[in-house]
Short mmCIF file of C-alpha atoms in Angstrom, two decimals:
data_model
loop_
_atom_site.label_atom_id
_atom_site.label_comp_id
_atom_site.label_asym_id
_atom_site.label_seq_id
_atom_site.Cartn_x
_atom_site.Cartn_y
_atom_site.Cartn_z
CA MET A 246 148.85 76.04 97.01
CA THR A 247 148.66 72.29 97.67
CA GLY A 248 151.12 69.42 97.34
CA VAL A 249 154.88 69.71 97.55
CA ALA A 250 156.24 73.25 97.20
CA THR A 251 159.45 73.70 95.22
CA PHE A 252 162.06 76.38 95.73
CA GLY A 253 165.49 77.25 94.41
CA VAL A 254 168.40 78.46 96.50
CA VAL A 255 170.96 81.08 95.48
CA GLY A 256 174.15 80.59 97.46
CA GLY A 257 173.44 76.92 98.01
CA ALA A 258 176.91 76.04 99.33
CA GLY A 259 176.83 78.48 102.25
CA PHE A 260 176.34 77.68 105.93
CA ARG A 261 172.94 79.36 106.12
CA ALA A 262 171.71 78.01 102.80
CA GLN A 263 172.20 74.45 104.01
CA TYR A 264 169.50 74.96 106.64
CA PHE A 265 166.99 74.99 103.79
CA LEU A 266 168.45 71.78 102.34
CA ARG A 267 168.25 69.96 105.66
CA ILE A 268 164.65 71.05 106.16
CA ALA A 269 163.63 69.90 102.67
CA ARG A 270 165.30 66.54 103.29
CA ALA A 271 163.47 66.17 106.62
CA LEU A 272 160.10 67.23 105.15
CA PRO A 273 159.95 65.76 101.61
CA GLU A 274 156.15 65.72 101.73
CA ARG A 275 156.16 69.54 102.01
CA PHE A 276 159.27 70.91 100.27
CA ARG A 277 161.50 70.07 97.32
CA VAL A 278 164.65 71.91 96.26
CA ALA A 279 164.53 72.57 92.50
CA GLY A 280 168.19 73.47 92.37
CA LEU A 281 171.05 75.45 93.85
CA VAL A 282 173.03 78.31 92.37
CA VAL A 283 176.66 77.56 93.28
CA ARG A 284 179.16 79.54 91.25
CA ASP A 285 182.14 77.25 91.86
CA ALA A 286 181.79 74.09 89.74
CA GLU A 287 183.80 71.84 92.05
CA ARG A 288 181.85 73.00 95.08
CA GLY A 289 178.66 72.49 93.08
CA ARG A 290 179.56 68.87 92.34
CA GLU A 291 180.27 68.32 96.02
CA MET A 292 176.83 69.71 96.93
CA GLU A 293 175.19 67.47 94.31
CA ARG A 294 176.83 64.38 95.85
CA ARG A 295 175.95 65.42 99.39
CA TRP A 296 172.37 66.56 98.87
CA ASP A 297 171.26 64.84 95.66
CA VAL A 298 170.00 68.09 94.11
CA PRO A 299 171.06 69.75 90.83
CA THR A 300 173.36 72.78 90.92
CA PHE A 301 173.77 75.61 88.44
CA ARG A 302 176.45 78.23 88.00
CA THR A 303 174.05 81.15 87.46
CA LEU A 304 170.51 82.18 88.29
CA ASP A 305 169.66 82.25 84.58
CA ASP A 306 170.72 78.60 84.31
CA LEU A 307 168.57 77.61 87.29
CA LEU A 308 165.45 79.26 85.91
CA ALA A 309 166.05 78.10 82.32
CA ARG A 310 166.67 74.47 83.25
CA THR A 311 163.61 74.24 85.51
CA ARG A 312 161.15 75.50 82.88
CA PRO A 313 158.25 75.11 82.37
CA ASP A 314 157.78 74.13 86.03
CA LEU A 315 159.54 77.07 87.67
CA PRO A 316 160.11 77.02 91.43
CA ASP A 317 157.33 78.48 93.55
CA PHE A 318 159.92 80.90 94.96
CA VAL A 319 163.66 81.39 95.29
CA VAL A 320 165.64 81.66 98.52
CA VAL A 321 168.46 84.21 98.30
CA SER A 322 171.05 83.17 100.87
CA VAL A 323 174.17 85.17 100.12
CA PRO A 324 175.84 88.11 101.91
CA ALA A 325 173.69 91.22 101.92
CA ALA A 326 175.97 93.16 99.57
CA ALA A 327 175.39 90.55 96.84
CA GLY A 328 171.84 89.69 97.82
CA THR A 329 170.24 93.00 96.83
CA ASP A 330 171.05 92.47 93.13
CA TYR A 331 169.53 88.99 93.21
CA ILE A 332 166.41 90.32 94.98
CA ARG A 333 165.95 93.03 92.33
CA ASP A 334 166.58 90.59 89.50
CA LEU A 335 164.10 88.00 90.75
CA ALA A 336 161.47 90.61 91.63
CA GLY A 337 161.80 92.03 88.11
CA ARG A 338 161.04 88.57 86.70
CA GLY A 339 157.94 88.27 88.88
CA MET A 340 159.53 85.50 90.96
CA PRO A 341 158.67 85.51 94.70
CA VAL A 342 161.77 85.88 96.89
CA LEU A 343 162.62 84.74 100.40
CA ALA A 344 165.74 86.75 101.27
CA GLU A 345 168.21 86.12 104.04
CA THR A 346 168.77 88.75 106.73
CA PRO A 347 169.52 91.60 106.35
CA PRO A 348 168.15 92.52 102.90
CA ALA A 349 170.88 95.14 102.32
CA PRO A 350 174.19 95.84 104.08
CA ASP A 351 173.72 99.50 105.09
CA LEU A 352 171.16 102.28 105.35
CA ALA A 353 171.82 103.60 101.83
CA GLY A 354 171.35 100.10 100.47
CA LEU A 355 168.08 99.68 102.36
CA HIS A 356 166.82 102.97 100.96
CA ARG A 357 167.72 102.03 97.38
CA LEU A 358 166.22 98.55 97.61
CA TYR A 359 162.99 99.77 99.17
CA ALA A 360 162.66 102.59 96.62
CA ASP A 361 163.17 100.12 93.76
CA LEU A 362 160.54 97.64 94.99
CA ALA A 363 157.93 99.75 96.80
CA GLY A 364 154.64 99.80 94.95
CA THR A 365 155.74 97.24 92.35
CA GLY A 366 153.80 94.32 93.80
CA ALA A 367 157.03 92.37 94.28
CA ARG A 368 156.53 89.39 96.57
CA VAL A 369 159.59 89.70 98.78
CA GLN A 370 159.76 88.36 102.33
CA VAL A 371 162.75 88.05 104.64
CA ALA A 372 163.74 84.92 106.56
CA GLU A 373 163.93 86.42 110.04
CA GLN A 374 163.42 83.34 112.16
CA TYR A 375 164.02 84.18 115.83
CA HIS A 376 160.47 85.25 116.59
CA LEU A 377 159.38 81.92 115.10
CA HIS A 378 161.37 79.83 117.57
CA PRO A 379 158.93 77.67 119.54
CA VAL A 380 159.58 79.36 122.88
CA ASN A 381 159.17 82.84 121.38
CA GLN A 382 155.96 81.78 119.66
CA ALA A 383 154.73 80.60 123.08
CA ARG A 384 155.70 83.91 124.69
CA LEU A 385 154.02 85.90 121.93
CA ALA A 386 150.86 83.79 122.28
CA LEU A 387 150.58 84.77 125.95
CA ILE A 388 151.26 88.43 125.14
CA ARG A 389 148.61 88.47 122.40
CA GLU A 390 146.10 86.84 124.74
CA GLY A 391 146.60 89.81 127.08
CA ARG A 392 147.84 87.69 129.96
CA LEU A 393 150.43 90.33 130.85
CA GLY A 394 148.18 93.30 130.13
CA PRO A 395 149.70 96.14 128.09
CA VAL A 396 153.44 95.45 127.74
CA THR A 397 155.80 98.27 128.72
CA GLN A 398 159.24 96.68 129.02
CA ALA A 399 161.20 93.93 127.30
CA THR A 400 164.77 92.67 127.58
CA VAL A 401 166.33 90.50 124.89
CA SER A 402 169.68 88.78 125.36
CA PHE A 403 169.19 86.25 122.60
CA SER A 404 170.94 87.25 119.39
CA HIS A 405 172.60 90.22 117.80
CA LEU A 406 171.25 93.56 116.56
CA TYR A 407 168.44 93.22 113.96
CA HIS A 408 167.50 89.74 115.22
CA ALA A 409 167.10 91.05 118.75
CA VAL A 410 165.33 94.19 117.53
CA SER A 411 162.71 92.10 115.73
CA LEU A 412 161.91 90.39 119.04
CA LEU A 413 161.88 93.64 121.00
CA ARG A 414 159.47 95.28 118.58
CA LEU A 415 157.12 92.28 118.65
CA PHE A 416 157.19 91.91 122.43
CA LEU A 417 156.57 95.63 122.95
CA GLY A 418 154.03 95.99 120.15
CA VAL A 419 156.20 98.71 118.59
CA GLY A 420 155.63 99.37 114.91
CA TYR A 421 157.81 102.01 113.30
CA ASP A 422 157.99 104.29 116.35
CA ASP A 423 161.10 106.38 116.84
CA ALA A 424 163.37 105.74 119.80
CA VAL A 425 166.04 107.42 121.89
CA ILE A 426 168.94 104.96 122.18
CA ARG A 427 171.76 104.87 124.70
CA GLY A 428 174.46 102.22 124.60
CA MET A 429 177.78 101.00 125.98
CA ARG A 430 180.27 98.15 125.64
CA PHE A 431 181.86 96.25 128.53
CA GLU A 432 184.91 94.09 127.93
CA SER A 433 186.08 91.26 130.19
CA PRO A 434 187.88 87.91 129.88
CA TRP A 435 186.05 84.66 129.28
CA VAL A 436 187.06 81.21 128.17
CA ALA A 437 186.86 80.65 124.41
CA GLY A 438 183.91 78.46 123.47
CA PRO A 439 182.39 76.88 120.35
CA THR A 440 182.29 78.75 117.06
CA ARG A 441 180.58 78.04 113.75
CA GLU A 442 183.52 75.74 112.97
CA GLY A 443 182.89 73.56 116.03
CA PRO A 444 184.01 73.05 119.67
CA PRO A 445 187.03 74.91 121.11
CA ARG A 446 190.39 73.32 120.35
CA GLU A 447 192.22 74.69 123.39
CA ASP A 448 191.41 76.21 126.77
CA VAL A 449 192.29 79.90 126.45
CA LEU A 450 190.98 83.18 127.78
CA VAL A 451 189.84 85.72 125.19
CA THR A 452 188.16 89.11 125.44
CA SER A 453 184.38 89.13 125.49
CA GLU A 454 182.52 92.21 124.25
CA ARG A 455 179.17 92.74 125.92
CA ASP A 456 177.02 95.35 124.18
CA LEU A 457 174.18 96.96 126.11
CA ALA A 458 171.60 99.40 124.77
CA TRP A 459 168.37 100.94 125.97
CA LEU A 460 165.69 101.89 123.43
CA ASP A 461 163.26 104.41 124.88
CA PHE A 462 160.06 104.52 122.81
CA GLY A 463 158.40 106.96 125.23
CA ASP A 464 155.88 104.71 126.92
CA ARG A 465 157.83 101.49 126.31
CA LEU A 466 161.41 100.45 126.99
CA GLY A 467 163.47 97.88 125.11
CA CYS A 468 166.73 96.59 126.59
CA TYR A 469 169.34 94.98 124.33
CA ASP A 470 172.07 92.85 125.90
CA PHE A 471 174.34 90.70 123.79
CA THR A 472 177.85 89.30 124.02
CA ALA A 473 179.52 88.28 120.77
CA ASN A 474 179.16 84.51 120.24
CA GLN A 475 176.85 84.26 123.25
CA HIS A 476 174.35 82.10 121.38
CA ARG A 477 176.99 79.39 120.90
CA SER A 478 178.65 79.68 124.30
CA TRP A 479 178.56 76.81 126.79
CA ILE A 480 178.99 79.20 129.75
CA ARG A 481 176.58 82.04 128.97
CA SER A 482 172.79 81.84 128.93
CA ASN A 483 170.25 83.50 126.70
CA HIS A 484 167.66 85.61 128.52
CA VAL A 485 164.30 87.16 127.67
CA SER A 486 161.95 89.07 129.93
CA VAL A 487 158.71 90.83 129.08
CA ARG A 488 156.84 93.00 131.61
CA GLY A 489 153.28 94.26 131.41
CA HIS A 490 150.71 95.86 133.71
CA ARG A 491 149.49 92.51 135.01
CA GLY A 492 152.56 90.29 134.96
CA GLU A 493 155.82 89.21 133.41
CA ILE A 494 157.52 86.46 131.48
CA PHE A 495 161.02 85.79 132.79
CA ASP A 496 162.68 83.27 130.48
CA ARG A 497 160.31 80.28 130.89
CA ARG A 498 158.57 81.43 134.06
CA VAL A 499 155.27 83.34 133.87
CA ARG A 500 153.85 85.33 136.79
CA VAL A 501 150.54 87.21 136.56
CA GLN A 502 148.02 88.73 138.92
CA GLU A 503 144.40 88.08 137.94
CA PRO A 504 141.75 90.84 138.25
CA SER A 505 140.37 88.85 141.20
CA GLY A 506 143.68 89.40 142.98
CA THR A 507 144.74 85.78 142.54
CA PRO A 508 148.48 85.37 141.77
CA LEU A 509 149.40 82.77 139.16
CA ASP A 510 152.87 81.31 138.71
CA PHE A 511 153.59 78.72 136.01
CA GLU A 512 156.27 77.52 133.60
CA LEU A 513 156.51 77.28 129.83
CA THR A 514 157.17 73.54 129.58
CA ARG A 515 158.61 71.78 126.53
CA VAL A 516 156.94 68.50 125.66
CA ASN A 517 159.32 66.20 123.76
CA ARG A 518 158.37 62.79 122.49
CA GLY A 519 160.90 59.97 122.53
CA GLU A 520 162.10 60.53 126.08
CA TRP A 521 162.27 57.80 128.73
CA GLU A 522 159.87 55.01 127.78
CA ASN A 523 158.04 56.96 125.07
CA ALA A 524 158.53 55.27 121.69
CA GLU A 525 156.84 57.76 119.34
CA GLY A 526 160.15 59.00 117.91
CA TYR A 527 162.24 61.95 119.06
CA PHE A 528 160.72 65.35 118.30
CA LEU A 529 159.26 68.46 119.91
CA GLN A 530 155.49 68.19 120.23
CA GLY A 531 154.98 71.65 121.65
CA ILE A 532 155.08 73.99 124.64
CA MET A 533 152.53 74.11 127.43
CA ALA A 534 151.69 76.95 129.83
CA GLY A 535 150.28 75.24 132.86
CA ASP A 536 147.66 72.79 131.61
CA ARG A 537 147.25 74.01 128.01
CA TRP A 538 149.16 74.25 124.77
CA VAL A 539 150.50 77.66 123.77
CA TYR A 540 152.58 76.26 120.90
CA GLN A 541 152.29 73.05 118.90
CA ASN A 542 154.98 72.03 116.44
CA PRO A 543 153.44 71.97 112.93
CA PHE A 544 156.29 69.82 111.60
CA ALA A 545 156.12 66.96 114.10
CA PRO A 546 157.28 64.20 113.95
CA ALA A 547 160.19 65.48 111.80
CA ARG A 548 163.40 65.59 113.80
CA LEU A 549 164.22 69.30 113.61
CA TYR A 550 165.84 71.47 116.24
CA ASP A 551 164.37 74.83 117.20
CA ASP A 552 166.23 76.99 114.69
CA GLU A 553 165.27 74.59 111.90
CA ILE A 554 161.63 74.60 113.06
CA ALA A 555 161.70 78.40 112.88
CA ILE A 556 163.20 78.46 109.37
CA ALA A 557 160.79 75.73 108.23
CA THR A 558 158.02 78.06 109.42
CA CYS A 559 159.46 80.80 107.19
CA LEU A 560 159.35 78.37 104.26
CA ALA A 561 155.77 77.29 105.00
CA ARG A 562 154.59 80.89 105.22
CA MET A 563 156.50 81.77 102.06
CA VAL A 564 154.63 79.01 100.23
CA GLU A 565 151.36 80.71 101.20
CA HIS A 566 152.67 84.18 100.26
CA ALA A 567 153.96 82.99 96.88
CA ALA A 568 150.46 81.67 96.16
CA GLY A 569 148.93 85.10 96.87
CA GLY A 570 148.56 84.88 100.64
CA PRO A 571 149.60 87.46 103.23
CA GLY A 572 153.17 88.37 104.01
CA PHE A 573 154.75 87.41 107.32
CA TYR A 574 157.95 89.48 107.57
CA GLY A 575 158.18 91.89 104.70
CA LEU A 576 160.83 94.21 103.38
CA ALA A 577 159.62 97.20 105.43
CA GLN A 578 159.85 95.26 108.69
CA ALA A 579 163.28 93.91 107.84
CA CYS A 580 164.51 97.38 106.90
CA GLN A 581 163.23 98.87 110.15
CA ASP A 582 164.85 96.19 112.29
CA HIS A 583 168.19 96.54 110.49
CA TYR A 584 167.98 100.34 110.79
CA LEU A 585 167.41 100.16 114.55
CA GLY A 586 170.18 97.58 114.82
CA MET A 587 172.59 99.97 113.09
CA MET A 588 171.52 102.76 115.45
CA ILE A 589 172.20 100.49 118.44
CA ALA A 590 175.66 99.77 117.05
CA GLN A 591 176.28 103.50 116.63
CA ALA A 592 175.20 104.25 120.21
CA VAL A 593 177.42 101.46 121.55
CA ARG A 594 180.41 102.52 119.44
CA THR A 595 180.24 106.25 120.20
CA GLY A 596 178.69 106.31 123.67
CA GLU A 597 176.45 109.11 122.43
CA THR A 598 172.67 109.26 122.60
CA VAL A 599 171.12 108.41 119.22
CA ARG A 600 167.67 109.56 118.14
CA THR A 601 166.09 107.60 115.32
CA GLU A 602 164.12 109.27 112.52
CA PRO A 603 161.17 108.13 110.37
CA GLN A 604 162.34 106.09 107.38
CA PRO A 605 160.78 105.79 103.89
CA TRP A 606 159.29 102.36 104.66
CA ALA A 607 157.40 103.60 107.73
CA PRO A 608 153.68 104.09 107.05
CA ALA A 609 152.45 107.67 107.04
CA PRO A 610 150.98 108.87 110.36
CA GLY A 611 147.41 107.66 110.56
CA GLY A 612 148.00 105.38 107.58
#
């Protein structure tokens, strides 16, 4: 597929849906929004004024009014309980779908959705973006190069449940392996920080809930550590570590021991343009490991922050998939990550050891 890709958005007035609108506005040479499905007419008119894109009250209206040049795909960005019906509907029409996370609200919903779409040829991908963040792409590049040797341990304190699980599975190279999960919650006071609505309005202590879980895959260990609202907090840090036979990544620091016995110690360094005397514009150019690039921003010089870069990567890969190219984060992967996330939540809630079981989307042994 060449030229500008077009996509529609279901749920176009929501917080998450507006990521896609900002990205299309920043990258008009790559993406165009064909229209938004916004059920409330007044809210729809507000979105039209703000974003200069047409809105429709129903999915049928969106697809009818954009004929004969239908969108290349449709983004479904509504709560999971409503999203599954839209995914089925669009898949039944042969329309490629980029669904928000998670694709269904619970295990029964995952089973029904997967059973309905498996083997149908439906082009459904899920917009899981955290592994596409520039720093995580840099980490994964080093892991795939074998710089750490076989990876045996990973800790993710980055985002909640299925988001974190997607990173753990990629760092560890875990497919659909079963795990023994132990978990706990620790509560303590902390000062209230920013929320989705903005900065704190008063200085008050509230209760923080720190969830910890250990996923034992037999020969590999995943550690989950997340405090609610941590990713927005001004006083808590995100943390990632990955350990292999030959070395480790600890946040942005990389330490390896070469076969010659030589120890290497270097940083993952962000290279931003537009700082100090640089006049190229303000944007992320990429990330270097020592003296070489391990990630280069494909959307430079657009002024996008890391989460937007990651979601723009989902859109770019969806363009390729909609045109017949490979998937990048399919329904089976999303189902597995959400399943493991639910099992973590169960282990934390009950304090009991949880043993996962093979799910319908897992490939057959040897398959």
